Coordinates of C-alpha atoms and ligand atoms in Angstrom, one line a residue:
X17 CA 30.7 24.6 -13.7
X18 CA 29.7 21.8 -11.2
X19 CA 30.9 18.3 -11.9
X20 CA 27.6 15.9 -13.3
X21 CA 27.5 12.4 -14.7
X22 CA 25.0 11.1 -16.6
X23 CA 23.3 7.9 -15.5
X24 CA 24.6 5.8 -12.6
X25 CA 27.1 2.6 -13.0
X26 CA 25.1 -0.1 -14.6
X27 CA 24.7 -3.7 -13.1
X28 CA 26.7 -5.9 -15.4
X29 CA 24.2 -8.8 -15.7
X30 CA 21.9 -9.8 -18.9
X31 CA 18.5 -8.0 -18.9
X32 CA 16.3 -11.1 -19.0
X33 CA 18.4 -12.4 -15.9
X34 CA 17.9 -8.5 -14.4
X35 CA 13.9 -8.9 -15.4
X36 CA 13.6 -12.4 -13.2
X37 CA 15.5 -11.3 -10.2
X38 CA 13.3 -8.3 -9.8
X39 CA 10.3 -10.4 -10.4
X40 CA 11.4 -13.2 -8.2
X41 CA 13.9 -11.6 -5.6
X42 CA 13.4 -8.1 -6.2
X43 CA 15.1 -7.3 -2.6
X44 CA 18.0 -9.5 -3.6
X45 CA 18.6 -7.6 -6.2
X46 CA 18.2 -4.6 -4.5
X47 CA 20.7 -5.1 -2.2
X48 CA 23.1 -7.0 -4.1
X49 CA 23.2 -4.2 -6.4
X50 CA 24.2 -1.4 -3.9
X51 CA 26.8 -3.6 -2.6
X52 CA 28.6 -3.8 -5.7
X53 CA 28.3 -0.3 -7.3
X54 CA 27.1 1.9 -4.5
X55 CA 24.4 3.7 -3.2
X56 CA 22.8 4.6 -6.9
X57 CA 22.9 2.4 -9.9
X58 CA 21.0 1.8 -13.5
X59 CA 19.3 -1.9 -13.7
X60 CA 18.2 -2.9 -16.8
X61 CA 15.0 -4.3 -16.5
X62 CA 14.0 -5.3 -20.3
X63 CA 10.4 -4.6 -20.8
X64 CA 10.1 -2.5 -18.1
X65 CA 12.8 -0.6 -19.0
X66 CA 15.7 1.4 -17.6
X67 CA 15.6 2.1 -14.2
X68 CA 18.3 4.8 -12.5
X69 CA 17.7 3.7 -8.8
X70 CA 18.7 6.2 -6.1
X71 CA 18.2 5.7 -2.1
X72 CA 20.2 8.5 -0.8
X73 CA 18.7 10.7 1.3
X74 CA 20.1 14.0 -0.8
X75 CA 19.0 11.7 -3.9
X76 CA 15.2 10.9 -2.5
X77 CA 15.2 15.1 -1.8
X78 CA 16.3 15.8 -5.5
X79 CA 13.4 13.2 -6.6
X80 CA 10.4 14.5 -4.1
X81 CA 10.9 18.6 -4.7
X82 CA 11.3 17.7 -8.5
X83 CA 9.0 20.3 -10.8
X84 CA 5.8 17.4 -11.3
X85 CA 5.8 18.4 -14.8
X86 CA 9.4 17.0 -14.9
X87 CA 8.9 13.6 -13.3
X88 CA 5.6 11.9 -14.0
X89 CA 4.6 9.1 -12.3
X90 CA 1.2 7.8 -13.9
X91 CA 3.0 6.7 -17.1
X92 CA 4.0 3.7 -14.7
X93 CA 1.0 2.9 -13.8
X94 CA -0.7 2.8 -17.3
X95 CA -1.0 -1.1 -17.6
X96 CA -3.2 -0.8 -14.7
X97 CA -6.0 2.0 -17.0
X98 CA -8.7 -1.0 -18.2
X99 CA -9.2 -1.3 -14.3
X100 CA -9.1 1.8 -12.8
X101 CA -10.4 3.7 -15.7
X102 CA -8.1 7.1 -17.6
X103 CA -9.7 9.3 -14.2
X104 CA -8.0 7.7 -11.5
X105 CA -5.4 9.7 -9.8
X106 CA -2.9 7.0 -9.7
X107 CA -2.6 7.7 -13.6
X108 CA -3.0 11.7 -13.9
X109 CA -0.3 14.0 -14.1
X110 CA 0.3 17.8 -13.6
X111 CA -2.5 19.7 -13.1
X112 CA -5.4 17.4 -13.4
X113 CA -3.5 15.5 -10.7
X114 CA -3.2 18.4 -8.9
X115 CA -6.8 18.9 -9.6
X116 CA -7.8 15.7 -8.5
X117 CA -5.4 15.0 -5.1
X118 CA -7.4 18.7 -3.8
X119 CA -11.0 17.1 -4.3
X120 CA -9.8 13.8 -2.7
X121 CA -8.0 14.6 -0.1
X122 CA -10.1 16.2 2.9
X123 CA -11.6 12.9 2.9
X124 CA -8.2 11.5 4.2
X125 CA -7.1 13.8 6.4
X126 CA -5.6 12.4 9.7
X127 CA -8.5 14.0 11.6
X128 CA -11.4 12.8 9.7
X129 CA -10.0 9.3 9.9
X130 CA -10.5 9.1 13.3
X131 CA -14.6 8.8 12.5
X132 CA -14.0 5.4 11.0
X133 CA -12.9 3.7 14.3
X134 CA -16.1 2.7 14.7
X135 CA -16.4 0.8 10.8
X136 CA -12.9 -0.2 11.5
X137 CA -13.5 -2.1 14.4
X138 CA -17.0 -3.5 13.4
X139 CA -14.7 -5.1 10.3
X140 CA -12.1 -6.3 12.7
X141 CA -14.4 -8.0 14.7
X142 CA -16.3 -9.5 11.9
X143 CA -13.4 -11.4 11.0
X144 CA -12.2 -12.6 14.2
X145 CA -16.3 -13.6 15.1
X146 CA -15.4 -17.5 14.2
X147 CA -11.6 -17.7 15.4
X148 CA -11.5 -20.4 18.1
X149 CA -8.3 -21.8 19.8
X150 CA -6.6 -24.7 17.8
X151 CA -7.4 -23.3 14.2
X152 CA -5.0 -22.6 12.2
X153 CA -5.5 -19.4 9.9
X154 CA -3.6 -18.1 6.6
X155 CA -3.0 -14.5 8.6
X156 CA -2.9 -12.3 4.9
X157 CA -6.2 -13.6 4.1
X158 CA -7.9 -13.0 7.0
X159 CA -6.7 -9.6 7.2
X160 CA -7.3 -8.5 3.4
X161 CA -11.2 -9.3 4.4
X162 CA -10.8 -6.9 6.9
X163 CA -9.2 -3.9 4.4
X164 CA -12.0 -4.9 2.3
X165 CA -14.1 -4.3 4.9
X166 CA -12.6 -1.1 5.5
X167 CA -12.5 0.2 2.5
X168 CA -16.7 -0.7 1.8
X169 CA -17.5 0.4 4.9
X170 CA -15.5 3.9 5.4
X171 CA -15.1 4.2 2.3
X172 CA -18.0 3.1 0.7
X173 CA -20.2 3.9 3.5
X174 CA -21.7 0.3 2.3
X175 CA -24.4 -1.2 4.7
X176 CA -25.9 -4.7 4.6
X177 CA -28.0 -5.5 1.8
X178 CA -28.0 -8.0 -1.5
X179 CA -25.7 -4.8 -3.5
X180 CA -23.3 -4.4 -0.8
X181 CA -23.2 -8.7 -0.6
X182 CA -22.8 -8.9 -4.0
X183 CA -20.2 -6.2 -4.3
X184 CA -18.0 -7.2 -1.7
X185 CA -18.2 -10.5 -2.9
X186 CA -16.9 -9.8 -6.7
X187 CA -14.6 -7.5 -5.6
X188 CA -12.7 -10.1 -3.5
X189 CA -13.3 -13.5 -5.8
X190 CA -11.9 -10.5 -9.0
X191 CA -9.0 -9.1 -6.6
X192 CA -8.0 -13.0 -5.6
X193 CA -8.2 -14.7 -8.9
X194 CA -4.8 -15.2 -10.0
X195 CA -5.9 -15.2 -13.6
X196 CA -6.2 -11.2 -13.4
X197 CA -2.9 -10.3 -10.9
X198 CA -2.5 -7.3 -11.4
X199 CA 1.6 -7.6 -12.3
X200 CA 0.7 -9.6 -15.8
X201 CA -2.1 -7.6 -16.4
X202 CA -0.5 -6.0 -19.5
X203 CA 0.2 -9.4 -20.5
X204 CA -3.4 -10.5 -20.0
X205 CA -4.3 -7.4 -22.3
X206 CA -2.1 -8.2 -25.0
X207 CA -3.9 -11.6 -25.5
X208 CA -6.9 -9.3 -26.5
X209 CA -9.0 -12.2 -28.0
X210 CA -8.4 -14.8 -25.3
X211 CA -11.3 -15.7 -23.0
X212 CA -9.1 -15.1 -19.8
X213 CA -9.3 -11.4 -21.2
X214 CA -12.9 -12.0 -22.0
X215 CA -13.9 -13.1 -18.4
X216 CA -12.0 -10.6 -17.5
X217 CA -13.5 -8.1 -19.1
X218 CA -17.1 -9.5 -18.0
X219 CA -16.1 -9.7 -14.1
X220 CA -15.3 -5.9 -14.2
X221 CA -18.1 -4.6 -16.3
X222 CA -20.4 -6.3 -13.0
X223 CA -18.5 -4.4 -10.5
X224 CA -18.5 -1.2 -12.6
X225 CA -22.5 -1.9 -13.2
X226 CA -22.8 -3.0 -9.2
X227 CA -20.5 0.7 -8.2
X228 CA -22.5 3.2 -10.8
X229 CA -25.7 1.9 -9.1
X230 CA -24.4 2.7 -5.4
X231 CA -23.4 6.0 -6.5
X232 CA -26.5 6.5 -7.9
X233 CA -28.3 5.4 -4.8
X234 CA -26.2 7.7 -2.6
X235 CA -26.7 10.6 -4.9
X236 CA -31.1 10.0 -4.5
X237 CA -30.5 9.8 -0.6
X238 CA -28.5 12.9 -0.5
X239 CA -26.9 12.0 2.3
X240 CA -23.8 13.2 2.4
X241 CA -23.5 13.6 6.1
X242 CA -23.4 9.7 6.7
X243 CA -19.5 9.9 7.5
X244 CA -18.1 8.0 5.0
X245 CA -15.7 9.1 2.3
X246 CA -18.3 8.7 -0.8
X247 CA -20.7 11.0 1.1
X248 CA -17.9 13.7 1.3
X249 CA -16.7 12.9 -2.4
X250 CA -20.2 13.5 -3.3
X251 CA -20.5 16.8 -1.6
X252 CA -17.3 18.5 -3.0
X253 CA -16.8 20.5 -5.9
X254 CA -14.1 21.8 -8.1
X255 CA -12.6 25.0 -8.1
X256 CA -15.6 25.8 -10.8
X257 CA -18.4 24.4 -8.9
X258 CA -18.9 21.1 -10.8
X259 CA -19.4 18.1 -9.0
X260 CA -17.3 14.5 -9.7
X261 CA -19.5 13.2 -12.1
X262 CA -20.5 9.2 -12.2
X263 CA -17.8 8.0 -14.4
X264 CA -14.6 9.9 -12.4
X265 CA -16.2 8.5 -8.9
X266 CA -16.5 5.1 -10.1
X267 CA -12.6 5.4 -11.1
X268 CA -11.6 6.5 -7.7
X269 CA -13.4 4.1 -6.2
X270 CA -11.8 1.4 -7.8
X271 CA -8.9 3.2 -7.3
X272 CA -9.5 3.3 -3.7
X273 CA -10.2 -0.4 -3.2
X274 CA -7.0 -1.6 -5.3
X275 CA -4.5 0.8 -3.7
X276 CA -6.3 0.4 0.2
X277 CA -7.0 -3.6 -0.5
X278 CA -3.5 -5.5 -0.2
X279 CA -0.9 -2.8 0.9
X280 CA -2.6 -2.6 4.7
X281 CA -3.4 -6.5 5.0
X282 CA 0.3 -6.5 4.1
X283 CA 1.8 -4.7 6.6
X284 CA -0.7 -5.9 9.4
X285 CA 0.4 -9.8 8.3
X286 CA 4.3 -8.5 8.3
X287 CA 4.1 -6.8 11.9
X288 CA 2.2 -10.1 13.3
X289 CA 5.1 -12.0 12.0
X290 CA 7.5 -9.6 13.2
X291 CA 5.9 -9.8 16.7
X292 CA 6.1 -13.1 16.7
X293 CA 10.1 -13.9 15.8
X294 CA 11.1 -11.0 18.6
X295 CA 9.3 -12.0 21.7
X296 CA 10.5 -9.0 23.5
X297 CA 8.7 -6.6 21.4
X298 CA 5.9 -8.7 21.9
X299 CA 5.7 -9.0 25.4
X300 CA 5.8 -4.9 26.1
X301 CA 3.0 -4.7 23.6
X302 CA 0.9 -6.9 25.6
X303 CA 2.2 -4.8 28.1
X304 CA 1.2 -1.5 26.9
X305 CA -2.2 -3.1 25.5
X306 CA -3.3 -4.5 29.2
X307 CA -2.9 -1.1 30.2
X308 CA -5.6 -0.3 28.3
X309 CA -8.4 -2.1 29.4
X310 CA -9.9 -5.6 28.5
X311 CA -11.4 -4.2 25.4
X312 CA -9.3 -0.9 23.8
X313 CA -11.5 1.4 21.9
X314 CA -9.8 2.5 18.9
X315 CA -9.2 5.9 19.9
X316 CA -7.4 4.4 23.0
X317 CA -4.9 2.3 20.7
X318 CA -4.7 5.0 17.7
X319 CA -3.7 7.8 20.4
X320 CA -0.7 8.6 22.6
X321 CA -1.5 6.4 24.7
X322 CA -0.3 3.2 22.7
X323 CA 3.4 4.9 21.7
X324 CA 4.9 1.3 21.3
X325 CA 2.1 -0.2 18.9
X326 CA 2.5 3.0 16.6
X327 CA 6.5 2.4 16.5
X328 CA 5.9 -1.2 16.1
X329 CA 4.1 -0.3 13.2
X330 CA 6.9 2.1 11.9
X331 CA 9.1 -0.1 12.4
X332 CA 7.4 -3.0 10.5
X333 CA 7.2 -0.6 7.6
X334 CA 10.6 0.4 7.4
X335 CA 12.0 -3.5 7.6
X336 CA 9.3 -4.2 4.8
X337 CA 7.8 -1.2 2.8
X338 CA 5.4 -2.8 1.3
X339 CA 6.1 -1.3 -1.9
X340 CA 10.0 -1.2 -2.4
X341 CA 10.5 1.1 -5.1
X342 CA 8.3 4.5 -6.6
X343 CA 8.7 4.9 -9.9
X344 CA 9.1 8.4 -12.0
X345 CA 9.8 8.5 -15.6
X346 CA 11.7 11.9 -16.6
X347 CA 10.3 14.3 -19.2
X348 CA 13.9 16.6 -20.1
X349 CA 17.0 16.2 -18.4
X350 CA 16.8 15.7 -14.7
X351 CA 19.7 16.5 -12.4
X352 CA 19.4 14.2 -9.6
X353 CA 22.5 14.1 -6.6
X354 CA 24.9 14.7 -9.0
X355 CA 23.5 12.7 -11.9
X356 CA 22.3 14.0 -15.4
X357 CA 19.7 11.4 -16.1
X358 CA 18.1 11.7 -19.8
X359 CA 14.7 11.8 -21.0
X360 CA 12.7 8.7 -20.7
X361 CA 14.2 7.3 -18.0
X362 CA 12.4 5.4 -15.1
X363 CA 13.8 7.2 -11.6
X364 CA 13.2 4.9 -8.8
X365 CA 13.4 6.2 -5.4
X366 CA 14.0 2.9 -3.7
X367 CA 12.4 3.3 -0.5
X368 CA 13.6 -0.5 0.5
X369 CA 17.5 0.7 -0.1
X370 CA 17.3 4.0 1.7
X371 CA 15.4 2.2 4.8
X372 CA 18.2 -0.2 5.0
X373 CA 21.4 1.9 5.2
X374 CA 23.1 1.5 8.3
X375 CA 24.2 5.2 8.1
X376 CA 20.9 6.2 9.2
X377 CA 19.4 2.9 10.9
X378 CA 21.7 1.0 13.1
X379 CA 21.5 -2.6 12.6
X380 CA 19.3 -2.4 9.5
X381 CA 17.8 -6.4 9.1
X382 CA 17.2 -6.1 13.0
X383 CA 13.7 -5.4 14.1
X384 CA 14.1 -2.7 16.7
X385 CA 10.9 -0.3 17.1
X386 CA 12.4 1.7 19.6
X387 CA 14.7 3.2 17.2
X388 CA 11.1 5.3 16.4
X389 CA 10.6 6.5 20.3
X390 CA 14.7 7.5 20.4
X391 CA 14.8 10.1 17.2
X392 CA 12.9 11.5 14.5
X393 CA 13.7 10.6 10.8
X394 CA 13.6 13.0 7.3
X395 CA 11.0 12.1 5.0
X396 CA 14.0 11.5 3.2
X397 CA 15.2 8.8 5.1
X398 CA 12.1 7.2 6.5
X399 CA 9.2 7.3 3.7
X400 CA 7.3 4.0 3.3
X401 CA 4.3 6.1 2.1
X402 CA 6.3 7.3 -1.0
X403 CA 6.9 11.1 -1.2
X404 CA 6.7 14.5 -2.7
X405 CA 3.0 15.7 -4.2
X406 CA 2.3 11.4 -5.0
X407 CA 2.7 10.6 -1.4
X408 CA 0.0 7.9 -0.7
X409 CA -3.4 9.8 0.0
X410 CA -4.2 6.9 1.9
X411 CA -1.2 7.1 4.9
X412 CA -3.4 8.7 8.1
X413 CA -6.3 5.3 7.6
X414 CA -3.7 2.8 6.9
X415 CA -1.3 3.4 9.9
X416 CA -4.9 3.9 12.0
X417 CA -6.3 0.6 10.3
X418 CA -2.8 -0.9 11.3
X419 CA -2.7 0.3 15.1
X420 CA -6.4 -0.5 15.8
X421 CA -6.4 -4.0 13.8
X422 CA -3.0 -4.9 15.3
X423 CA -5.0 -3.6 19.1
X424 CA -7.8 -5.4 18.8
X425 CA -6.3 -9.1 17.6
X426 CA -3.2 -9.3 20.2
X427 CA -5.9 -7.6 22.7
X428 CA -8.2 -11.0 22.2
X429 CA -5.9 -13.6 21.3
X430 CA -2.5 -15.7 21.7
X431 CA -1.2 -16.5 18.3
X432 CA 1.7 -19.1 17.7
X433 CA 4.1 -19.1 14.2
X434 CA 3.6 -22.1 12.1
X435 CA 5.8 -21.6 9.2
X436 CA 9.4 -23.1 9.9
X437 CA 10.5 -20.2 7.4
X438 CA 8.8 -17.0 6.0
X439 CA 10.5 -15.2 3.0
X440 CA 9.7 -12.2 1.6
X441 CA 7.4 -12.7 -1.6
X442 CA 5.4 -10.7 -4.5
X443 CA 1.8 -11.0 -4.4
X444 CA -0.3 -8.5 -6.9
X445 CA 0.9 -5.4 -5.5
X446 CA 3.1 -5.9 -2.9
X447 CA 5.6 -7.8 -1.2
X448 CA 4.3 -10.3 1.3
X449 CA 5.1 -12.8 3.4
X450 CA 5.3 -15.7 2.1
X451 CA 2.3 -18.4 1.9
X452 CA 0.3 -16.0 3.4
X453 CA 1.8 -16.8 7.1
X454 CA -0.4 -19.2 9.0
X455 CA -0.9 -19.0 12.6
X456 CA -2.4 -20.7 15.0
X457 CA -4.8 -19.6 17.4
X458 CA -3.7 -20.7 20.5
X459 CA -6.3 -19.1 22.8
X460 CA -8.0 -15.6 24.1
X461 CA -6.4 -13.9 26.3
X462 CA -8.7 -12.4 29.5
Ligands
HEM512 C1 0.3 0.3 4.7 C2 -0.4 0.6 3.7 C3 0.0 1.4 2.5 C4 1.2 1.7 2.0 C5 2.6 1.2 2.5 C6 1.0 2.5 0.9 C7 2.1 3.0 0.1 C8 1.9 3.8 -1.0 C9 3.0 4.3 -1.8 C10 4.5 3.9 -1.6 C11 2.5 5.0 -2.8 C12 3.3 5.7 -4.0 C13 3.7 7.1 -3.5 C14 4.7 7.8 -4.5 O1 4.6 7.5 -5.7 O2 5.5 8.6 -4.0 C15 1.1 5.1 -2.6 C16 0.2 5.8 -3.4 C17 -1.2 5.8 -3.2 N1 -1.9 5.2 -2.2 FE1 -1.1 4.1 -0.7 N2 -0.3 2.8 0.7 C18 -1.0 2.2 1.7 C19 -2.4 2.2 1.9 C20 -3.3 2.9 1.2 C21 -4.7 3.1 1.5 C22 -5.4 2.4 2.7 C23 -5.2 3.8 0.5 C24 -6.6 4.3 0.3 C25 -7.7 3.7 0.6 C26 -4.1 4.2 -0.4 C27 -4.3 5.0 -1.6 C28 -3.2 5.4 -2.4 C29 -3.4 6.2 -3.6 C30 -4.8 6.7 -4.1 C31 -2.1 6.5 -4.1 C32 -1.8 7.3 -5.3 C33 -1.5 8.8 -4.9 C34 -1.1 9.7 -6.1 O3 -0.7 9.2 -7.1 O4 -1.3 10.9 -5.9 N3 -3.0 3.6 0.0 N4 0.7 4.3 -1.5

């Protein structure tokens, strides 16, 4: 009989001290943890529970072929349902997930993505329109109106007009108010009577209102055809025939706008910062950029013929993966490299651990793209986009929306560092640089 042990070596520290660090310095912990007991380990992590952390590649394999009915990974999520409503695929398991991923995902496939360059770069360019050398801007701002944009315009297929205005405005003034961050929403909740809950409450029900009535709209133009992902969501049908009805496309909308919102401003802030500290990297992008004309189209910078911007951006996500750690909590026993973990357990496949071991990356802090042009890595090793049948629908538009918004900035502009020191730091749903990173714009390049 093969050898098993159950859960890996705890961290001896006290919960509530475990709890802050991974609020506060979750990579710190990370890290410091796998130095001390190795490359899995069990953090306690008091209301969020027990958490067996794994970044081996063998490990990450054992997690992403698991049987789904095994590990779930909505039950995670579930402080997030008063937002994104019980239909959104980020909380289904099995086979309504299963279900549900089918319907969504011909929308997102790599070579449908490629019809939003055009709504990519309109947004892009919408947010630059007023940049002018010797301002200073807060660089994750600017770019999460540009996801925004993304995600109303390809997504949405939202034109001008007082809905779309109105819209895009709540969304953003509900997404930024610190008041509803998504990390305390539970907490929030839990205050049921409060008026923070209340206004709360109120905000959403004007976005749901504002969403059911575009929806609606679409459904009287039947128009599916426009290009955008609502048109197609509209246009599909189940296995049975039935359409999405209203209530399960408003959830996926929602679900569309919170997942696709932060995560790509994210990485696009991170790689401008990286850029910035390693001047050599830099300077071959310009390179490689020049050599595609004053003005790239995004085909030009999304294609072959921009090799370096795609590995700078594979390279920014593997220093900083946005999201550090995918959850799965087990349903029975669950052998995993070795390991018999119990039921009830959270499994975290911690993608910022197994992107940092120098075993497979050499040099692991340094930022060294070309690393991505010399070899090819396992989704085991290299997975910033999570993995198995969860794997982020959205991957094919957020590394396009990366390469083209990344394009078109350091295309148009000379951008210099202002903060004497950026840290790593949690914002609603991911980990950002800190204070937003502000830049100065220090003038266009011709
Ligand atoms: C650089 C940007 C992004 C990163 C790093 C990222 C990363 C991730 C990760 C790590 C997961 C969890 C995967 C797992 O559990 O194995 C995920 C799930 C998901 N992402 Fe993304 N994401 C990004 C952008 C987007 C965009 C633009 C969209 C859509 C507009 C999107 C939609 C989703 C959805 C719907 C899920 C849930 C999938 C499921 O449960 O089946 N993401 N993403």
């Amino acid at each position: 009989m093969q050898n098993v042990s159950p859960l890996p070596p705890r961290l001896e520290l006290p919960a509530v001290q475990q709890s802050l660090l991974w609020r506060a310095r979750p990579y710190e912990l990370l890290r410091s943890s796998r130095e001390r007991l190795g490359d899995a380990f069990t953090l306690d992590l008091g209301s969020h529970g027990t958490y067996a952390v794994f970044s081996h590649p063998d490990a990450l394999r054992d997690i992403f072929s698991a049987d789904p009915a095994l590990l779930h990974a909505g039950e995670g999520n579930v402080v997030l349902k008063p937002l994104l409503g019980a239909h959104s695929l980020l909380l289904l398991e099995e086979k309504p997930h299963q279900r549900e991923r089918r319907m969504l995902g011909p929308a997102f496939h790599s070579r449908r993505i490629e019809q939003y360059g055009a709504r990519v770069l309109e947004a892009t360019l919408a947010a630059l329109r007023d940049w002018h050398p010797g301002q200073s801007v807060v660089i994750q701002d600017v770019m999460q109106r540009v996801s925004l944009n993304v995600i109303l315009t390809a997504v949405f297929g939202l034109e001008d007009g007082t809905r779309a205005d109105e819209l895009r405005e709540r969304i953003q003034a509900f997404l930024n108010d610190s008041k509803f961050n998504l990390g305390n929403l539970g907490q929030l909740r839990e205050e049921h009577q409060s008026e923070a809950w209340a206004a709360y409450r109120r905000g959403l029900e004007r976005i749901d209102a504002l969403l059911l009535e575009e929806v609606r709209h679409r459904r009287e133009l039947k128009d599916s055809e426009r290009g955008d992902i609502l048109g197609m969501l509209l246009a599909a049908t189940y296995e049975d025939g039935a359409p999405l009805d209203d209530g399960v496309l408003r959830d996926e909308l929602m679900t569309l706008v919170v997942t696709g919102y932060e995560t790509t401003a994210t990485a696009i802030a991170w790689a401008l910062h990286w850029l910035h500290a390693s001047p050599g990297a830099l300077e071959r992008l310009h390179g490689e950029l020049r050599a595609l004309g004053p003005e790239p189209t995004p085909a030009a910078l999304a294609g072959s013929a921009a090799p370096w911007l795609k590995a700078v951006c594979q390279e920014t996500l593997r220093l900083h993966p946005i999201i550090p750690v995918v959850a799965r909590r087990t349903q029975g026993m669950c052998r995993i490299q070795g390991h018999e973990v119990p039921p009830g357990v959270t499994v975290a496949a911690c993608i910022y651990l197994a992107h940092h071991r120098p075993e497979t990356f050499a040099e692991p802090d340094v930022f060294r793209p070309e690393r991505f042009l010399e070899r090819a890595y396992s989704p085991f090793e290299y997975l910033p986009f999570g993995g198995g049948v969860r794997r982020c629908i959205g991957m094919a538009l957020a590394l396009y929306e990366m390469k083209v918004v990344l394009g078109i900035v350091l295309s148009r502009f000379e951008l210099a560092p202002l903060d004497p020191q950026v840290r790593p730091q949690r914002r609603a749903v991911t980990i950002a640089p800190s204070g937003g990173l502000h830049m100065r714009i220090e003038r266009l390049r011709s």
